[in-house]
């Protein structure tokens, strides 16, 4: 794992389209609101789907509070087929002050989805 980034750094990377954002929450939480252009790979599925990141230059993992995303970033970084950089979004989705997208591709103001951000942290797994 290559560390953690904050909201300003993530926003900059999204503007430059240089990063793959992986939201590790449950599908239901993801559908209620997620960072635009992110994809959902629930934490329990990550081990089976880690090869999806092979060939990516940079991956940012996201969870509600920035705790499980550290473990997810470590898991991706430990995969032999992954040569890029992987970081955790340090404040978690709770610290994202930008817009959120819903599964229906509707943008949602950040404060209306705040209640959804506190759930689905995922299990604490030793990686």
mmCIF file with all atom_site columns, C-alpha atoms in Angstrom:
data_model
loop_
_atom_site.group_PDB
_atom_site.id
_atom_site.type_symbol
_atom_site.label_atom_id
_atom_site.label_alt_id
_atom_site.label_comp_id
_atom_site.label_asym_id
_atom_site.label_entity_id
_atom_site.label_seq_id
_atom_site.pdbx_PDB_ins_code
_atom_site.Cartn_x
_atom_site.Cartn_y
_atom_site.Cartn_z
_atom_site.occupancy
_atom_site.B_iso_or_equiv
_atom_site.pdbx_formal_charge
_atom_site.auth_seq_id
_atom_site.auth_comp_id
_atom_site.auth_asym_id
_atom_site.auth_atom_id
_atom_site.pdbx_PDB_model_num
ATOM 1   C CA . UNK A 1 1   ? 0.000   0.000   0.000   1.00 0.00 ? 1   UNK A CA 1
ATOM 2   C CA . UNK A 1 2   ? 1.271   3.443   -0.889  1.00 0.00 ? 2   UNK A CA 1
ATOM 3   C CA . UNK A 1 3   ? -0.495  5.514   1.765   1.00 0.00 ? 3   UNK A CA 1
ATOM 4   C CA . UNK A 1 4   ? -3.615  7.603   2.044   1.00 0.00 ? 4   UNK A CA 1
ATOM 5   C CA . UNK A 1 5   ? -5.027  10.614  0.218   1.00 0.00 ? 5   UNK A CA 1
ATOM 6   C CA . UNK A 1 6   ? -7.473  13.330  1.189   1.00 0.00 ? 6   UNK A CA 1
ATOM 7   C CA . UNK A 1 7   ? -10.522 14.748  -0.597  1.00 0.00 ? 7   UNK A CA 1
ATOM 8   C CA . UNK A 1 8   ? -8.595  17.455  -2.494  1.00 0.00 ? 8   UNK A CA 1
ATOM 9   C CA . UNK A 1 9   ? -6.093  14.935  -3.848  1.00 0.00 ? 9   UNK A CA 1
ATOM 10  C CA . UNK A 1 10  ? -8.864  12.552  -4.897  1.00 0.00 ? 10  UNK A CA 1
ATOM 11  C CA . UNK A 1 11  ? -10.830 15.320  -6.597  1.00 0.00 ? 11  UNK A CA 1
ATOM 12  C CA . UNK A 1 12  ? -7.706  16.321  -8.538  1.00 0.00 ? 12  UNK A CA 1
ATOM 13  C CA . UNK A 1 13  ? -7.080  12.743  -9.650  1.00 0.00 ? 13  UNK A CA 1
ATOM 14  C CA . UNK A 1 14  ? -10.697 12.372  -10.743 1.00 0.00 ? 14  UNK A CA 1
ATOM 15  C CA . UNK A 1 15  ? -10.461 15.620  -12.735 1.00 0.00 ? 15  UNK A CA 1
ATOM 16  C CA . UNK A 1 16  ? -7.354  14.311  -14.479 1.00 0.00 ? 16  UNK A CA 1
ATOM 17  C CA . UNK A 1 17  ? -8.939  10.858  -14.952 1.00 0.00 ? 17  UNK A CA 1
ATOM 18  C CA . UNK A 1 18  ? -5.777  9.184   -13.687 1.00 0.00 ? 18  UNK A CA 1
ATOM 19  C CA . UNK A 1 19  ? -7.266  6.934   -11.020 1.00 0.00 ? 19  UNK A CA 1
ATOM 20  C CA . UNK A 1 20  ? -9.601  3.976   -10.515 1.00 0.00 ? 20  UNK A CA 1
ATOM 21  C CA . UNK A 1 21  ? -11.827 4.466   -7.461  1.00 0.00 ? 21  UNK A CA 1
ATOM 22  C CA . UNK A 1 22  ? -13.056 1.279   -5.777  1.00 0.00 ? 22  UNK A CA 1
ATOM 23  C CA . UNK A 1 23  ? -15.883 1.566   -3.246  1.00 0.00 ? 23  UNK A CA 1
ATOM 24  C CA . UNK A 1 24  ? -15.817 -1.483  -0.974  1.00 0.00 ? 24  UNK A CA 1
ATOM 25  C CA . UNK A 1 25  ? -19.237 -0.995  0.665   1.00 0.00 ? 25  UNK A CA 1
ATOM 26  C CA . UNK A 1 26  ? -22.232 -3.258  0.082   1.00 0.00 ? 26  UNK A CA 1
ATOM 27  C CA . UNK A 1 27  ? -24.115 -2.928  -3.226  1.00 0.00 ? 27  UNK A CA 1
ATOM 28  C CA . UNK A 1 28  ? -27.096 -1.346  -1.446  1.00 0.00 ? 28  UNK A CA 1
ATOM 29  C CA . UNK A 1 29  ? -24.990 1.362   0.187   1.00 0.00 ? 29  UNK A CA 1
ATOM 30  C CA . UNK A 1 30  ? -23.195 1.986   -3.106  1.00 0.00 ? 30  UNK A CA 1
ATOM 31  C CA . UNK A 1 31  ? -26.496 2.417   -4.957  1.00 0.00 ? 31  UNK A CA 1
ATOM 32  C CA . UNK A 1 32  ? -27.698 4.984   -2.410  1.00 0.00 ? 32  UNK A CA 1
ATOM 33  C CA . UNK A 1 33  ? -24.728 7.227   -3.127  1.00 0.00 ? 33  UNK A CA 1
ATOM 34  C CA . UNK A 1 34  ? -21.104 6.968   -4.241  1.00 0.00 ? 34  UNK A CA 1
ATOM 35  C CA . UNK A 1 35  ? -18.250 9.111   -5.514  1.00 0.00 ? 35  UNK A CA 1
ATOM 36  C CA . UNK A 1 36  ? -18.775 9.785   -9.221  1.00 0.00 ? 36  UNK A CA 1
ATOM 37  C CA . UNK A 1 37  ? -16.922 7.389   -11.534 1.00 0.00 ? 37  UNK A CA 1
ATOM 38  C CA . UNK A 1 38  ? -16.276 4.899   -8.734  1.00 0.00 ? 38  UNK A CA 1
ATOM 39  C CA . UNK A 1 39  ? -17.051 1.207   -9.011  1.00 0.00 ? 39  UNK A CA 1
ATOM 40  C CA . UNK A 1 40  ? -18.396 -1.165  -6.409  1.00 0.00 ? 40  UNK A CA 1
ATOM 41  C CA . UNK A 1 41  ? -16.357 -4.176  -5.330  1.00 0.00 ? 41  UNK A CA 1
ATOM 42  C CA . UNK A 1 42  ? -17.702 -5.145  -1.891  1.00 0.00 ? 42  UNK A CA 1
ATOM 43  C CA . UNK A 1 43  ? -14.982 -5.964  0.619   1.00 0.00 ? 43  UNK A CA 1
ATOM 44  C CA . UNK A 1 44  ? -16.003 -9.647  0.958   1.00 0.00 ? 44  UNK A CA 1
ATOM 45  C CA . UNK A 1 45  ? -15.644 -10.055 -2.845  1.00 0.00 ? 45  UNK A CA 1
ATOM 46  C CA . UNK A 1 46  ? -12.306 -8.307  -3.129  1.00 0.00 ? 46  UNK A CA 1
ATOM 47  C CA . UNK A 1 47  ? -10.144 -11.408 -2.719  1.00 0.00 ? 47  UNK A CA 1
ATOM 48  C CA . UNK A 1 48  ? -11.951 -13.141 -5.582  1.00 0.00 ? 48  UNK A CA 1
ATOM 49  C CA . UNK A 1 49  ? -11.891 -10.066 -7.828  1.00 0.00 ? 49  UNK A CA 1
ATOM 50  C CA . UNK A 1 50  ? -8.451  -8.576  -7.140  1.00 0.00 ? 50  UNK A CA 1
ATOM 51  C CA . UNK A 1 51  ? -7.212  -9.567  -10.607 1.00 0.00 ? 51  UNK A CA 1
ATOM 52  C CA . UNK A 1 52  ? -9.539  -6.864  -12.031 1.00 0.00 ? 52  UNK A CA 1
ATOM 53  C CA . UNK A 1 53  ? -6.916  -4.296  -11.047 1.00 0.00 ? 53  UNK A CA 1
ATOM 54  C CA . UNK A 1 54  ? -4.050  -5.894  -12.943 1.00 0.00 ? 54  UNK A CA 1
ATOM 55  C CA . UNK A 1 55  ? -2.621  -3.301  -15.309 1.00 0.00 ? 55  UNK A CA 1
ATOM 56  C CA . UNK A 1 56  ? -4.089  -0.287  -13.462 1.00 0.00 ? 56  UNK A CA 1
ATOM 57  C CA . UNK A 1 57  ? -1.649  2.512   -12.696 1.00 0.00 ? 57  UNK A CA 1
ATOM 58  C CA . UNK A 1 58  ? -3.437  3.845   -9.632  1.00 0.00 ? 58  UNK A CA 1
ATOM 59  C CA . UNK A 1 59  ? -6.296  2.618   -7.435  1.00 0.00 ? 59  UNK A CA 1
ATOM 60  C CA . UNK A 1 60  ? -8.002  4.424   -4.556  1.00 0.00 ? 60  UNK A CA 1
ATOM 61  C CA . UNK A 1 61  ? -10.080 2.371   -2.125  1.00 0.00 ? 61  UNK A CA 1
ATOM 62  C CA . UNK A 1 62  ? -13.089 3.963   -0.403  1.00 0.00 ? 62  UNK A CA 1
ATOM 63  C CA . UNK A 1 63  ? -15.213 2.954   2.590   1.00 0.00 ? 63  UNK A CA 1
ATOM 64  C CA . UNK A 1 64  ? -17.404 4.975   4.971   1.00 0.00 ? 64  UNK A CA 1
ATOM 65  C CA . UNK A 1 65  ? -14.783 5.969   7.548   1.00 0.00 ? 65  UNK A CA 1
ATOM 66  C CA . UNK A 1 66  ? -11.408 5.214   5.969   1.00 0.00 ? 66  UNK A CA 1
ATOM 67  C CA . UNK A 1 67  ? -10.648 2.135   8.062   1.00 0.00 ? 67  UNK A CA 1
ATOM 68  C CA . UNK A 1 68  ? -11.563 -0.888  5.926   1.00 0.00 ? 68  UNK A CA 1
ATOM 69  C CA . UNK A 1 69  ? -10.274 0.857   2.817   1.00 0.00 ? 69  UNK A CA 1
ATOM 70  C CA . UNK A 1 70  ? -6.752  0.655   4.278   1.00 0.00 ? 70  UNK A CA 1
ATOM 71  C CA . UNK A 1 71  ? -7.091  -3.117  4.492   1.00 0.00 ? 71  UNK A CA 1
ATOM 72  C CA . UNK A 1 72  ? -8.538  -3.252  0.973   1.00 0.00 ? 72  UNK A CA 1
ATOM 73  C CA . UNK A 1 73  ? -5.619  -1.208  -0.352  1.00 0.00 ? 73  UNK A CA 1
ATOM 74  C CA . UNK A 1 74  ? -3.172  -3.593  1.328   1.00 0.00 ? 74  UNK A CA 1
ATOM 75  C CA . UNK A 1 75  ? -4.917  -6.564  -0.233  1.00 0.00 ? 75  UNK A CA 1
ATOM 76  C CA . UNK A 1 76  ? -4.747  -5.072  -3.740  1.00 0.00 ? 76  UNK A CA 1
ATOM 77  C CA . UNK A 1 77  ? -1.102  -4.058  -3.255  1.00 0.00 ? 77  UNK A CA 1
ATOM 78  C CA . UNK A 1 78  ? -0.211  -7.601  -2.194  1.00 0.00 ? 78  UNK A CA 1
ATOM 79  C CA . UNK A 1 79  ? -1.580  -9.115  -5.405  1.00 0.00 ? 79  UNK A CA 1
ATOM 80  C CA . UNK A 1 80  ? 1.334   -10.274 -7.572  1.00 0.00 ? 80  UNK A CA 1
ATOM 81  C CA . UNK A 1 81  ? -0.314  -9.103  -10.802 1.00 0.00 ? 81  UNK A CA 1
ATOM 82  C CA . UNK A 1 82  ? -0.730  -5.526  -9.594  1.00 0.00 ? 82  UNK A CA 1
ATOM 83  C CA . UNK A 1 83  ? 2.194   -3.195  -10.311 1.00 0.00 ? 83  UNK A CA 1
ATOM 84  C CA . UNK A 1 84  ? 0.530   0.189   -9.781  1.00 0.00 ? 84  UNK A CA 1
ATOM 85  C CA . UNK A 1 85  ? 0.026   2.420   -6.784  1.00 0.00 ? 85  UNK A CA 1
ATOM 86  C CA . UNK A 1 86  ? -2.836  1.858   -4.373  1.00 0.00 ? 86  UNK A CA 1
ATOM 87  C CA . UNK A 1 87  ? -3.974  4.270   -1.680  1.00 0.00 ? 87  UNK A CA 1
ATOM 88  C CA . UNK A 1 88  ? -6.826  4.524   0.761   1.00 0.00 ? 88  UNK A CA 1
ATOM 89  C CA . UNK A 1 89  ? -9.175  7.510   0.827   1.00 0.00 ? 89  UNK A CA 1
ATOM 90  C CA . UNK A 1 90  ? -8.247  8.631   4.351   1.00 0.00 ? 90  UNK A CA 1
ATOM 91  C CA . UNK A 1 91  ? -11.384 10.453  5.515   1.00 0.00 ? 91  UNK A CA 1
ATOM 92  C CA . UNK A 1 92  ? -13.671 7.804   4.060   1.00 0.00 ? 92  UNK A CA 1
ATOM 93  C CA . UNK A 1 93  ? -16.888 8.622   2.300   1.00 0.00 ? 93  UNK A CA 1
ATOM 94  C CA . UNK A 1 94  ? -17.880 10.652  5.378   1.00 0.00 ? 94  UNK A CA 1
ATOM 95  C CA . UNK A 1 95  ? -15.130 13.100  4.422   1.00 0.00 ? 95  UNK A CA 1
ATOM 96  C CA . UNK A 1 96  ? -16.186 13.494  0.788   1.00 0.00 ? 96  UNK A CA 1
ATOM 97  C CA . UNK A 1 97  ? -17.708 16.934  0.273   1.00 0.00 ? 97  UNK A CA 1
ATOM 98  C CA . UNK A 1 98  ? -18.263 16.569  -3.459  1.00 0.00 ? 98  UNK A CA 1
ATOM 99  C CA . UNK A 1 99  ? -21.328 15.278  -5.276  1.00 0.00 ? 99  UNK A CA 1
ATOM 100 C CA . UNK A 1 100 ? -22.527 11.714  -5.000  1.00 0.00 ? 100 UNK A CA 1
ATOM 101 C CA . UNK A 1 101 ? -24.024 9.619   -7.767  1.00 0.00 ? 101 UNK A CA 1
ATOM 102 C CA . UNK A 1 102 ? -26.823 7.165   -7.260  1.00 0.00 ? 102 UNK A CA 1
ATOM 103 C CA . UNK A 1 103 ? -27.209 3.923   -9.162  1.00 0.00 ? 103 UNK A CA 1
ATOM 104 C CA . UNK A 1 104 ? -29.783 5.644   -11.377 1.00 0.00 ? 104 UNK A CA 1
ATOM 105 C CA . UNK A 1 105 ? -27.008 8.092   -12.418 1.00 0.00 ? 105 UNK A CA 1
ATOM 106 C CA . UNK A 1 106 ? -28.679 10.936  -10.538 1.00 0.00 ? 106 UNK A CA 1
ATOM 107 C CA . UNK A 1 107 ? -26.313 13.255  -8.743  1.00 0.00 ? 107 UNK A CA 1
ATOM 108 C CA . UNK A 1 108 ? -27.145 13.791  -5.090  1.00 0.00 ? 108 UNK A CA 1
ATOM 109 C CA . UNK A 1 109 ? -25.944 16.650  -2.886  1.00 0.00 ? 109 UNK A CA 1
ATOM 110 C CA . UNK A 1 110 ? -23.385 15.350  -0.437  1.00 0.00 ? 110 UNK A CA 1
ATOM 111 C CA . UNK A 1 111 ? -25.463 16.129  2.654   1.00 0.00 ? 111 UNK A CA 1
ATOM 112 C CA . UNK A 1 112 ? -28.544 14.139  1.571   1.00 0.00 ? 112 UNK A CA 1
ATOM 113 C CA . UNK A 1 113 ? -26.625 10.884  1.448   1.00 0.00 ? 113 UNK A CA 1
ATOM 114 C CA . UNK A 1 114 ? -24.679 11.409  4.682   1.00 0.00 ? 114 UNK A CA 1
ATOM 115 C CA . UNK A 1 115 ? -26.787 8.904   6.591   1.00 0.00 ? 115 UNK A CA 1
ATOM 116 C CA . UNK A 1 116 ? -25.854 6.182   4.107   1.00 0.00 ? 116 UNK A CA 1
ATOM 117 C CA . UNK A 1 117 ? -22.157 6.821   4.596   1.00 0.00 ? 117 UNK A CA 1
ATOM 118 C CA . UNK A 1 118 ? -22.077 5.588   8.161   1.00 0.00 ? 118 UNK A CA 1
ATOM 119 C CA . UNK A 1 119 ? -23.097 2.023   7.346   1.00 0.00 ? 119 UNK A CA 1
ATOM 120 C CA . UNK A 1 120 ? -21.433 -0.896  5.650   1.00 0.00 ? 120 UNK A CA 1
ATOM 121 C CA . UNK A 1 121 ? -17.910 -0.311  6.889   1.00 0.00 ? 121 UNK A CA 1
ATOM 122 C CA . UNK A 1 122 ? -17.157 -3.951  6.238   1.00 0.00 ? 122 UNK A CA 1
ATOM 123 C CA . UNK A 1 123 ? -15.342 -6.451  8.375   1.00 0.00 ? 123 UNK A CA 1
ATOM 124 C CA . UNK A 1 124 ? -12.022 -5.770  9.961   1.00 0.00 ? 124 UNK A CA 1
ATOM 125 C CA . UNK A 1 125 ? -9.712  -8.281  8.361   1.00 0.00 ? 125 UNK A CA 1
ATOM 126 C CA . UNK A 1 126 ? -6.010  -8.664  9.153   1.00 0.00 ? 126 UNK A CA 1
ATOM 127 C CA . UNK A 1 127 ? -4.093  -8.097  5.915   1.00 0.00 ? 127 UNK A CA 1
#
